[in-house]
Structures are given as structure tokens and as C-alpha cells.
Amino acid sequence: MLQGKTVLLGVCGGIAAYKAAALCSKLAQAGAQVRVIMTKSATEFIAPLTFQTLSRHDVMIDTFDEKDASVVSHIHLADSADVAVVAPATANMIGKMALGLADDMLSTTLLATTAPVFVAPAMNVHMYAHPAVQQNMRTLAERGVRFIEPGTGQLACGYVGKGRLAEPEEIFAEISRFFQQDKPLQGKKVIVTAGGTVERIDPVRYLTNDSSGKMGFAIAEEARRMGAEVVLVSGKATAPVPAGVNYVGVESARDMLQAVLDRFEDADIVIKAAAVADYRPAEQAPQKIKKNEETMTITLVKNQDILQTIGERKTKQFIVGFAAETEKIDEYAMAKLRKKRCDLVVANDVSAEGAGFGVDTNVVRIYDKDGLVEALPMMGKNEVAARLLKLVASRLPDRKGAD
Ligand code: CTP
């Protein structure tokens, strides 16, 4: 079932480390290549030889113990993983992951991987409930880490409560489900626009906005995961470019329009999450403007609306627009949907807490021509992306099993 998949199994120092051996065995039996990384503390509980024998691979513990001179182990392991699973994950490892620390082989590899990460915590009930641990888990969840909840019961420390590592069968089932997940956008060509456009005044000055690109990048990443061929057309953005997408960097709204039009005919889905400048300076000075006058006026002219342009030209394409609003969300979002001939509009109140520019979360309302379809609570931008794309997939003319 997991034939050809590489699973990175991180084992931390907790009494539940022994259960990781059963997990390792199940994964290997299902055909996965299991690459085990243990923390030093984990080796106090269980011998590396156990994992080496079960996985038929060297077990990594020390970052500097390079067994193969032709590769850098932590990068090689990080890149080769289709999925990473930390089981058991201690409070310490969860804290390090949340902070982006890399002081051992496991934390370093987890920082270097772009593969989806599952975390199965195991610890004392009070440690699990501690606000610091809870906060760290929230941070990770917002970044897309998937948690496999610990069970409740008798803990090795004597307490009865939440903190017991999920059973190996349960963790194995989660991972199998992940690989079996339907790819509802398989074979679809998706264009995602993201980031803010840059409208030049002169060679060193420009008008732009606060867009970080996070929402659009999360959509591009999720679309890729759902099997789509993704072109990410992005203006200025601070978010890291997701792996596996074709990235096209642009500067101005006019560049973005051209980049989208060049690829529009072949596209099945276009999602316009970019913050496009509505106006640009009428003229762009060829040389740096000198401060000669007491006042200065810049005349702005309207940019062509990219979304409206493709809305008017659409044939088979499914078009999703965004609407950034600060008031009358329903009314303005529906007006944009009609005017720009979108199939869906995703609106957010950019003035609300946990929504809009720069933050990792968003609060959105999704509309179609008949009105509100979904009002999502505050959630991570990658989760918003997943929900949105699932909805898009379910509305494609030749939908493939999406619900
Ligand atoms: N958009 C576009 N081209 C523009 C301006 C906006 O494609 N020149 C797209 C955005 O990418 C977004 C949608 O239109 O998907 C709505 O953008 P928004 O800034 O919310 O609205 P505007 O249409 O610019 O209207 P207003 O600024 O008056 O709210």
C-alpha cells in the first residue's frame, strides 16, 4: 500500500518510544522505505538496532555522523521524504519545531523538509495541558503540521489523563489515509496569482501594498498536493515559494495581466489571490526624480482589471476571485462576483483580527452566483486553501470524486 513511499520516522525520548518500533514495522511491511531518526534521549529507551533491523536502513542519531560521503544526510533525508512522522513527539521536540530550532539530527531534518509532517505527541498530562505546549502545537497546526491526538488513559508516570501516544495502528492508519487521499485536481492546469504588484514611479521608487503572498502560496501548494499542474504568478511576496509549482515572478499589474493571459487558454482553473494595484503612476520617470519642488503630484491611471478581463474571456475556465473588504462584505463580494463573472468569490474582512495581510490565518466567506456558500471560522491559510480547493473540485464539470 505504501510501496515506493519514503516515510521519515522521528523518534523522541519518551517511554512511548517502544511503540514506535511497532509503527516502524507496520510501515515497512506495507512497503514503505522507513528512514528512522532518533534523538539521543530516545536511545535511552530503545536500541537503534531495533529500528535498523525493522527498517533495514541505518538509523540516524548524530547530525555529524555522515555515513555516506556523497550526500549531506539531513538534507538528503529531508528531500527524500514523502511524509515525516514524529512519534512519539516530546514537549521538547514540539517546542523546538515551533521555534524553528535545529540542534540535533531530527530537528534539523524536520526544518529542512518540505514534506507534510505528522506529529503524535506523548507526555505527562500536565505537560500536555501546559499553555506553552498548547501554544506551540497551535503554532505548528497553523503552519500545516497534522497532529495525531494522544489518547487518554493510564500514563507511565502514574497519572491517568491525556498524553498517551496514539496506538501504532492509529498512526499507521492516518499515514495510509494521507497517501490514499483522492487527488481531485489530477490533470488540471491551475493558475494562481499571489502577492502584491509593484507600480514603479522611477527606477528606485514604487507603489505597492502589504500583501505577503501567504494565501495565494498556500493555495498553490495545496492545489499541487491535490494533483494539479500549478503556475504561480506572483508579485512582491515574503512567503517561501512552495515546492513543485511553476513560479513566474512579475512586478506590475500589467506584467501580471500578460503572464496570466499567456497561460489562460490552457488553464482549467484560475484563482486570483493577488493584491493588484488599482492604479499606477501615469508616467514612470526614466531617471531618479530629483527633489526640486516643494510639493509633488503623481498622477495615477487605472490598471486594467485582470480578473474582469479573464472573466469576460472565459470559455471552460473556472474562475475564483478574492475580495478584500472592510465593510458590507456580502454586498461588495456579490457585486464583484457579478461584475467580474467569477464562479466563486472568497471574501475577507481585512480589518478583522486573524484575517488579511501578513498573518498565517484567515477568516473567509465564499460566495457563488446564488449567494453565500461557506462561512469559514478562523483557520490556517493552508486549511482555507484546502477547503476552497475541495469546493472548486466539487464544482468542476468533470469532478473526480470530491465531496
Ligand atoms: N483584481 C484584478 N485586477 C485588478 C484589481 C483587482 O485582477 N486591477 C482582482 C484581485 O486579484 C481580486 C479581485 O480582483 O481577486 C478583487 O480585488 P479587490 O482589491 O478586493 O477589489 P477591486 O476590484 O480592486 O475593487 P475595490 O478596490 O473598489 O474594492
Short mmCIF file of C-alpha atoms and ligand atoms in Angstrom, two decimals:
data_model
loop_
_atom_site.label_atom_id
_atom_site.label_comp_id
_atom_site.label_asym_id
_atom_site.label_seq_id
_atom_site.Cartn_x
_atom_site.Cartn_y
_atom_site.Cartn_z
CA MET A 1 0.00 0.00 0.00
CA LEU A 2 2.89 2.34 0.76
CA GLN A 3 5.08 0.89 -1.96
CA GLY A 4 7.61 3.41 -3.22
CA LYS A 5 6.90 5.91 -0.44
CA THR A 6 9.60 7.15 1.89
CA VAL A 7 8.50 7.78 5.43
CA LEU A 8 10.77 9.69 7.77
CA LEU A 9 10.11 8.41 11.27
CA GLY A 10 11.37 10.67 14.08
CA VAL A 11 11.57 9.00 17.46
CA CYS A 12 11.98 11.18 20.56
CA GLY A 13 12.95 10.29 24.10
CA GLY A 14 9.84 9.17 25.91
CA ILE A 15 8.72 5.86 27.31
CA ALA A 16 6.37 5.50 24.31
CA ALA A 17 9.45 5.16 22.06
CA TYR A 18 8.93 1.40 22.22
CA LYS A 19 5.60 1.81 20.38
CA ALA A 20 7.47 3.46 17.51
CA ALA A 21 9.06 0.08 16.81
CA ALA A 22 5.64 -1.41 16.07
CA LEU A 23 4.84 1.59 13.84
CA CYS A 24 8.17 1.20 12.01
CA SER A 25 7.42 -2.47 11.44
CA LYS A 26 3.92 -1.80 10.07
CA LEU A 27 5.19 0.89 7.70
CA ALA A 28 7.98 -1.34 6.40
CA GLN A 29 5.59 -4.26 5.96
CA ALA A 30 3.27 -2.04 3.92
CA GLY A 31 6.14 -1.40 1.52
CA ALA A 32 7.41 2.00 2.71
CA GLN A 33 11.07 2.88 2.92
CA VAL A 34 11.28 3.91 6.56
CA ARG A 35 14.15 6.18 7.49
CA VAL A 36 14.41 6.45 11.24
CA ILE A 37 15.98 9.37 13.07
CA MET A 38 16.26 9.05 16.84
CA THR A 39 17.09 11.73 19.36
CA LYS A 40 19.86 10.90 21.81
CA SER A 41 17.26 10.62 24.58
CA ALA A 42 15.26 8.12 22.55
CA THR A 43 18.27 5.79 22.58
CA GLU A 44 17.96 5.68 26.40
CA PHE A 45 14.61 3.93 25.92
CA ILE A 46 15.12 1.72 22.91
CA ALA A 47 18.14 0.48 20.96
CA PRO A 48 18.79 1.89 17.48
CA LEU A 49 19.43 -1.68 16.37
CA THR A 50 15.71 -2.41 16.80
CA PHE A 51 14.82 0.24 14.21
CA GLN A 52 17.74 -0.64 11.98
CA THR A 53 16.56 -4.26 11.85
CA LEU A 54 12.91 -3.36 11.29
CA SER A 55 13.59 -0.71 8.64
CA ARG A 56 16.66 -2.31 7.03
CA HIS A 57 18.29 1.09 6.99
CA ASP A 58 20.89 2.86 9.12
CA VAL A 59 19.37 4.80 11.98
CA MET A 60 20.48 8.43 12.21
CA ILE A 61 21.14 9.99 15.61
CA ASP A 62 24.04 12.42 15.28
CA THR A 63 23.88 15.20 12.66
CA PHE A 64 27.61 14.92 12.05
CA ASP A 65 27.77 11.16 11.73
CA GLU A 66 27.78 11.28 7.94
CA LYS A 67 27.56 7.68 6.78
CA ASP A 68 27.53 8.43 3.06
CA ALA A 69 30.10 10.94 1.82
CA SER A 70 28.20 11.63 -1.40
CA VAL A 71 25.27 13.33 0.38
CA VAL A 72 24.57 15.63 3.31
CA SER A 73 22.43 13.27 5.39
CA HIS A 74 19.89 15.63 6.91
CA ILE A 75 19.20 17.34 3.58
CA HIS A 76 19.11 14.06 1.70
CA LEU A 77 16.67 12.55 4.19
CA ALA A 78 14.58 15.73 4.27
CA ASP A 79 14.34 15.81 0.46
CA SER A 80 13.65 12.11 0.00
CA ALA A 81 10.72 12.01 2.44
CA ASP A 82 7.17 11.80 1.11
CA VAL A 83 5.97 12.29 4.64
CA ALA A 84 7.57 12.84 8.05
CA VAL A 85 6.12 11.39 11.24
CA VAL A 86 7.33 12.26 14.72
CA ALA A 87 6.17 9.54 17.12
CA PRO A 88 6.46 9.89 20.00
CA ALA A 89 6.89 13.67 19.92
CA THR A 90 8.00 15.08 23.26
CA ALA A 91 7.15 18.55 24.56
CA ASN A 92 10.78 19.46 23.92
CA MET A 93 10.71 18.47 20.24
CA ILE A 94 7.36 20.19 19.70
CA GLY A 95 8.85 23.35 21.25
CA LYS A 96 11.91 23.16 19.02
CA MET A 97 9.80 22.64 15.92
CA ALA A 98 7.58 25.61 16.82
CA LEU A 99 10.63 27.83 17.26
CA GLY A 100 12.47 26.51 14.21
CA LEU A 101 15.42 25.27 16.27
CA ALA A 102 17.83 22.76 14.78
CA ASP A 103 20.22 21.42 17.39
CA ASP A 104 20.06 17.71 16.63
CA MET A 105 19.60 15.43 13.64
CA LEU A 106 15.82 15.16 13.96
CA SER A 107 15.01 18.84 14.47
CA THR A 108 17.47 19.81 11.71
CA THR A 109 15.92 17.38 9.23
CA LEU A 110 12.39 18.49 10.14
CA LEU A 111 13.40 22.08 9.47
CA ALA A 112 14.83 21.11 6.09
CA THR A 113 11.95 19.02 4.81
CA THR A 114 9.10 20.31 2.68
CA ALA A 115 7.18 17.05 3.11
CA PRO A 116 3.96 17.05 5.13
CA VAL A 117 4.65 16.45 8.81
CA PHE A 118 2.59 14.39 11.25
CA VAL A 119 3.20 14.74 14.96
CA ALA A 120 1.99 12.22 17.54
CA PRO A 121 2.60 13.75 20.97
CA ALA A 122 3.21 11.69 24.10
CA MET A 123 3.88 13.19 27.51
CA ASN A 124 2.60 13.66 31.03
CA VAL A 125 -0.95 15.03 31.25
CA HIS A 126 0.15 18.34 32.84
CA MET A 127 2.93 18.82 30.34
CA TYR A 128 0.40 18.28 27.54
CA ALA A 129 -2.00 20.81 29.04
CA HIS A 130 0.73 23.39 29.72
CA PRO A 131 -0.03 26.67 27.89
CA ALA A 132 3.46 26.69 26.38
CA VAL A 133 2.97 23.25 24.82
CA GLN A 134 -0.57 24.09 23.71
CA GLN A 135 0.65 27.34 22.13
CA ASN A 136 3.47 25.53 20.34
CA MET A 137 1.04 22.96 18.96
CA ARG A 138 -1.28 25.72 17.74
CA THR A 139 1.65 27.43 16.02
CA LEU A 140 2.59 24.20 14.28
CA ALA A 141 -1.01 23.41 13.33
CA GLU A 142 -1.33 26.84 11.75
CA ARG A 143 1.75 26.03 9.68
CA GLY A 144 0.11 22.86 8.44
CA VAL A 145 1.56 20.25 10.79
CA ARG A 146 -1.02 17.50 11.32
CA PHE A 147 -1.44 16.22 14.86
CA ILE A 148 -2.39 12.70 15.78
CA GLU A 149 -4.03 13.26 19.14
CA PRO A 150 -2.75 11.39 22.17
CA GLY A 151 -5.13 9.05 23.93
CA THR A 152 -6.49 9.26 27.46
CA GLY A 153 -5.66 6.58 29.99
CA GLN A 154 -3.09 5.31 32.42
CA LEU A 155 0.22 7.08 31.80
CA ALA A 156 3.60 5.58 32.57
CA CYS A 157 4.24 8.36 35.09
CA GLY A 158 1.33 7.13 37.20
CA TYR A 159 -1.22 9.74 36.19
CA VAL A 160 -4.44 8.98 34.41
CA GLY A 161 -5.19 11.54 31.69
CA LYS A 162 -4.45 12.74 28.16
CA GLY A 163 -0.92 12.24 26.94
CA ARG A 164 -0.62 8.61 25.94
CA LEU A 165 0.84 8.12 22.46
CA ALA A 166 -1.81 7.18 19.90
CA GLU A 167 -1.65 3.48 19.14
CA PRO A 168 0.71 2.46 16.30
CA GLU A 169 -2.30 1.11 14.35
CA GLU A 170 -3.97 4.52 14.54
CA ILE A 171 -0.85 6.40 13.43
CA PHE A 172 -0.35 3.91 10.62
CA ALA A 173 -3.98 4.38 9.53
CA GLU A 174 -3.54 8.19 9.42
CA ILE A 175 -0.47 7.88 7.23
CA SER A 176 -2.16 5.37 4.92
CA ARG A 177 -5.17 7.66 4.61
CA PHE A 178 -2.88 10.51 3.72
CA PHE A 179 -1.38 8.54 0.82
CA GLN A 180 -4.74 7.26 -0.33
CA GLN A 181 -6.28 10.69 -0.36
CA ASP A 182 -8.06 11.41 -3.55
CA LYS A 183 -6.29 13.76 -5.91
CA PRO A 184 -9.34 15.64 -7.14
CA LEU A 185 -7.30 18.09 -9.23
CA GLN A 186 -5.23 15.45 -11.02
CA GLY A 187 -4.59 16.52 -14.60
CA LYS A 188 -5.96 20.03 -14.06
CA LYS A 189 -4.00 23.13 -15.00
CA VAL A 190 -4.29 25.79 -12.32
CA ILE A 191 -3.08 29.39 -12.40
CA VAL A 192 -2.78 31.06 -9.01
CA THR A 193 -1.88 34.73 -8.69
CA ALA A 194 -0.45 35.96 -5.41
CA GLY A 195 1.47 38.76 -3.73
CA GLY A 196 1.26 42.48 -4.30
CA THR A 197 2.03 44.26 -7.54
CA VAL A 198 4.75 46.90 -7.70
CA GLU A 199 3.98 50.04 -9.68
CA ARG A 200 7.15 52.00 -10.44
CA ILE A 201 7.40 55.77 -10.04
CA ASP A 202 11.06 55.93 -11.00
CA PRO A 203 13.96 53.42 -11.00
CA VAL A 204 14.16 53.37 -7.19
CA ARG A 205 10.63 54.16 -6.00
CA TYR A 206 7.33 52.38 -6.30
CA LEU A 207 3.78 51.99 -5.02
CA THR A 208 2.82 48.63 -3.54
CA ASN A 209 0.76 47.10 -0.73
CA ASP A 210 1.10 44.89 2.35
CA SER A 211 0.38 41.54 0.67
CA SER A 212 2.69 38.75 1.91
CA GLY A 213 1.55 36.25 -0.73
CA LYS A 214 0.76 33.70 2.01
CA MET A 215 -2.84 32.98 0.96
CA GLY A 216 -2.03 32.53 -2.72
CA PHE A 217 1.09 30.47 -1.99
CA ALA A 218 -0.94 28.19 0.31
CA ILE A 219 -3.49 27.71 -2.50
CA ALA A 220 -0.72 26.90 -4.98
CA GLU A 221 0.82 24.37 -2.58
CA GLU A 222 -2.50 22.71 -1.82
CA ALA A 223 -3.50 22.57 -5.50
CA ARG A 224 -0.20 20.85 -6.23
CA ARG A 225 -0.85 18.36 -3.44
CA MET A 226 -4.27 17.65 -4.91
CA GLY A 227 -2.59 16.65 -8.15
CA ALA A 228 -2.83 19.84 -10.21
CA GLU A 229 -0.20 21.29 -12.50
CA VAL A 230 0.27 24.71 -10.94
CA VAL A 231 1.59 28.00 -12.28
CA LEU A 232 2.08 30.55 -9.51
CA VAL A 233 2.19 34.08 -10.90
CA SER A 234 3.39 36.27 -8.08
CA GLY A 235 4.22 39.87 -7.46
CA LYS A 236 6.11 41.01 -4.37
CA ALA A 237 5.77 38.42 -1.60
CA THR A 238 7.59 37.33 1.52
CA ALA A 239 6.23 33.78 1.76
CA PRO A 240 8.56 30.96 0.64
CA VAL A 241 7.80 29.54 -2.81
CA PRO A 242 6.19 26.10 -2.43
CA ALA A 243 7.97 23.12 -3.97
CA GLY A 244 6.69 21.59 -7.19
CA VAL A 245 4.92 24.63 -8.65
CA ASN A 246 5.99 26.64 -11.70
CA TYR A 247 6.84 30.05 -10.31
CA VAL A 248 6.54 33.13 -12.53
CA GLY A 249 7.72 36.30 -10.82
CA VAL A 250 6.17 39.56 -12.03
CA GLU A 251 6.34 43.17 -10.96
CA SER A 252 3.46 45.35 -12.12
CA ALA A 253 -0.24 44.70 -12.71
CA ARG A 254 0.46 44.95 -16.43
CA ASP A 255 3.14 42.21 -16.17
CA MET A 256 0.73 40.08 -14.17
CA LEU A 257 -2.04 40.53 -16.74
CA GLN A 258 0.32 39.45 -19.51
CA ALA A 259 1.60 36.42 -17.56
CA VAL A 260 -1.97 35.30 -16.85
CA LEU A 261 -3.22 35.88 -20.41
CA ASP A 262 -0.25 33.95 -21.85
CA ARG A 263 -1.38 30.87 -19.95
CA PHE A 264 -5.12 31.42 -19.78
CA GLU A 265 -6.29 29.42 -22.77
CA ASP A 266 -4.92 26.12 -21.45
CA ALA A 267 -5.97 26.69 -17.85
CA ASP A 268 -8.82 24.83 -16.18
CA ILE A 269 -8.89 26.91 -13.02
CA VAL A 270 -7.69 30.44 -12.26
CA ILE A 271 -7.51 31.68 -8.69
CA LYS A 272 -6.78 35.35 -8.28
CA ALA A 273 -5.48 35.85 -4.76
CA ALA A 274 -3.08 38.65 -5.75
CA ALA A 275 -3.44 42.14 -4.34
CA VAL A 276 -3.35 44.01 -7.64
CA ALA A 277 -2.79 47.75 -7.56
CA ASP A 278 -5.89 49.51 -8.87
CA TYR A 279 -3.81 52.44 -10.13
CA ARG A 280 -0.29 53.03 -11.43
CA PRO A 281 1.67 56.23 -11.99
CA ALA A 282 0.71 57.68 -15.37
CA GLU A 283 4.37 58.07 -16.16
CA GLN A 284 7.42 56.24 -14.98
CA ALA A 285 10.42 58.55 -14.77
CA PRO A 286 13.43 57.01 -16.55
CA GLN A 287 15.83 58.58 -14.02
CA LYS A 288 15.58 59.08 -10.25
CA ILE A 289 13.28 62.05 -9.61
CA LYS A 290 15.11 64.99 -8.01
CA LYS A 291 13.62 66.89 -5.08
CA ASN A 292 13.40 70.25 -6.80
CA GLU A 293 9.85 71.34 -6.00
CA GLU A 294 8.18 71.97 -2.61
CA THR A 295 5.25 69.75 -3.50
CA MET A 296 4.94 66.95 -5.93
CA THR A 297 1.92 65.41 -7.61
CA ILE A 298 1.85 61.96 -9.06
CA THR A 299 -0.98 61.34 -11.47
CA LEU A 300 -2.29 57.80 -11.31
CA VAL A 301 -4.16 55.98 -14.03
CA LYS A 302 -6.36 52.95 -13.59
CA ASN A 303 -4.89 49.49 -14.13
CA GLN A 304 -6.82 47.07 -16.26
CA ASP A 305 -8.73 44.65 -14.05
CA ILE A 306 -7.13 41.24 -14.63
CA LEU A 307 -9.96 39.27 -13.07
CA GLN A 308 -12.60 41.07 -15.08
CA THR A 309 -10.58 40.65 -18.27
CA ILE A 310 -10.36 36.88 -17.88
CA GLY A 311 -13.95 36.74 -16.65
CA GLU A 312 -15.03 38.27 -19.96
CA ARG A 313 -12.84 35.89 -21.98
CA LYS A 314 -13.55 32.68 -20.14
CA THR A 315 -14.61 29.58 -22.01
CA LYS A 316 -14.13 26.44 -19.91
CA GLN A 317 -12.14 28.08 -17.09
CA PHE A 318 -13.39 28.02 -13.52
CA ILE A 319 -12.57 31.40 -12.03
CA VAL A 320 -12.14 32.27 -8.37
CA GLY A 321 -11.73 35.89 -7.32
CA PHE A 322 -10.89 37.39 -3.97
CA ALA A 323 -12.50 40.38 -2.35
CA ALA A 324 -10.67 42.32 0.32
CA GLU A 325 -13.24 44.37 2.21
CA THR A 326 -13.53 46.32 5.42
CA GLU A 327 -17.35 46.70 5.44
CA LYS A 328 -20.54 45.39 3.77
CA ILE A 329 -18.74 42.16 2.90
CA ASP A 330 -21.74 40.25 1.44
CA GLU A 331 -22.88 43.12 -0.73
CA TYR A 332 -19.46 44.06 -2.09
CA ALA A 333 -18.36 40.45 -2.62
CA MET A 334 -21.51 39.63 -4.62
CA ALA A 335 -21.08 42.80 -6.67
CA LYS A 336 -17.51 41.75 -7.56
CA LEU A 337 -18.63 38.22 -8.42
CA ARG A 338 -21.22 39.51 -10.87
CA LYS A 339 -19.13 42.28 -12.37
CA LYS A 340 -16.06 40.09 -12.89
CA ARG A 341 -18.02 36.96 -13.88
CA CYS A 342 -16.38 34.72 -11.28
CA ASP A 343 -17.61 31.26 -10.39
CA LEU A 344 -16.66 31.82 -6.77
CA VAL A 345 -15.55 34.79 -4.73
CA VAL A 346 -13.59 34.44 -1.50
CA ALA A 347 -14.15 37.49 0.66
CA ASN A 348 -12.40 38.51 3.80
CA ASP A 349 -12.71 41.37 6.18
CA VAL A 350 -9.10 42.51 6.07
CA SER A 351 -9.62 44.67 9.14
CA ALA A 352 -10.67 41.69 11.34
CA GLU A 353 -8.24 40.05 13.74
CA GLY A 354 -6.71 36.84 12.34
CA ALA A 355 -7.55 37.79 8.75
CA GLY A 356 -5.96 39.57 5.84
CA PHE A 357 -2.42 40.64 5.06
CA GLY A 358 0.68 39.15 6.64
CA VAL A 359 -0.92 36.79 9.17
CA ASP A 360 -0.92 32.97 8.90
CA THR A 361 -4.66 32.68 9.49
CA ASN A 362 -7.70 33.91 7.63
CA VAL A 363 -11.45 34.24 8.14
CA VAL A 364 -13.25 33.96 4.82
CA ARG A 365 -16.72 33.77 3.33
CA ILE A 366 -17.13 32.05 -0.03
CA TYR A 367 -19.90 33.04 -2.46
CA ASP A 368 -21.28 31.77 -5.74
CA LYS A 369 -23.84 33.41 -8.03
CA ASP A 370 -26.64 32.47 -5.63
CA GLY A 371 -25.01 33.91 -2.53
CA LEU A 372 -23.09 32.64 0.49
CA VAL A 373 -21.81 29.06 0.15
CA GLU A 374 -19.49 28.73 3.15
CA ALA A 375 -18.52 30.95 6.07
CA LEU A 376 -15.30 29.52 7.48
CA PRO A 377 -14.14 30.25 11.02
CA MET A 378 -10.61 31.48 11.67
CA MET A 379 -8.19 28.84 10.41
CA GLY A 380 -4.70 28.48 8.98
CA LYS A 381 -4.31 29.76 5.42
CA ASN A 382 -3.36 26.26 4.24
CA GLU A 383 -6.57 24.90 5.69
CA VAL A 384 -8.54 27.68 4.00
CA ALA A 385 -6.76 26.72 0.78
CA ALA A 386 -7.71 23.05 1.21
CA ARG A 387 -11.37 23.88 1.89
CA LEU A 388 -11.55 26.26 -1.05
CA LEU A 389 -9.95 23.83 -3.49
CA LYS A 390 -12.19 21.00 -2.36
CA LEU A 391 -15.15 23.21 -3.14
CA VAL A 392 -13.68 24.13 -6.53
CA ALA A 393 -13.01 20.45 -7.33
CA SER A 394 -16.59 19.53 -6.47
CA ARG A 395 -17.89 22.14 -8.90
CA LEU A 396 -15.79 21.26 -11.92
CA PRO A 397 -17.84 19.86 -14.79
CA ASP A 398 -15.95 16.53 -14.71
CA ARG A 399 -15.46 16.32 -10.96
CA LYS A 400 -13.43 13.38 -9.76
CA GLY A 401 -14.98 12.09 -6.60
CA ALA A 402 -14.67 15.23 -4.48
CA ASP A 403 -17.44 15.65 -1.99
N1 CTP B 1 -8.07 42.35 -9.31
C1 CTP B 1 -7.52 42.19 -10.57
N2 CTP B 1 -7.02 43.25 -11.24
C2 CTP B 1 -7.07 44.49 -10.71
C3 CTP B 1 -7.65 44.67 -9.43
C4 CTP B 1 -8.15 43.58 -8.76
O1 CTP B 1 -7.47 41.06 -11.05
N3 CTP B 1 -6.56 45.50 -11.41
C5 CTP B 1 -8.63 41.18 -8.65
C6 CTP B 1 -7.93 40.77 -7.37
O2 CTP B 1 -6.87 39.86 -7.62
C7 CTP B 1 -9.05 40.10 -6.59
C8 CTP B 1 -10.30 40.84 -7.05
O3 CTP B 1 -9.95 41.48 -8.28
O4 CTP B 1 -9.20 38.74 -6.95
C9 CTP B 1 -10.83 41.86 -6.11
O5 CTP B 1 -9.85 42.74 -5.70
P1 CTP B 1 -10.17 43.87 -4.63
O6 CTP B 1 -8.93 44.68 -4.38
O7 CTP B 1 -10.88 43.27 -3.45
O8 CTP B 1 -11.26 44.75 -5.37
P2 CTP B 1 -11.25 45.79 -6.54
O9 CTP B 1 -11.87 45.14 -7.72
O10 CTP B 1 -9.89 46.35 -6.73
O11 CTP B 1 -12.29 46.87 -6.01
P3 CTP B 1 -12.17 47.88 -4.77
O12 CTP B 1 -10.70 48.19 -4.63
O13 CTP B 1 -13.00 49.03 -5.21
O14 CTP B 1 -12.73 47.16 -3.57
#
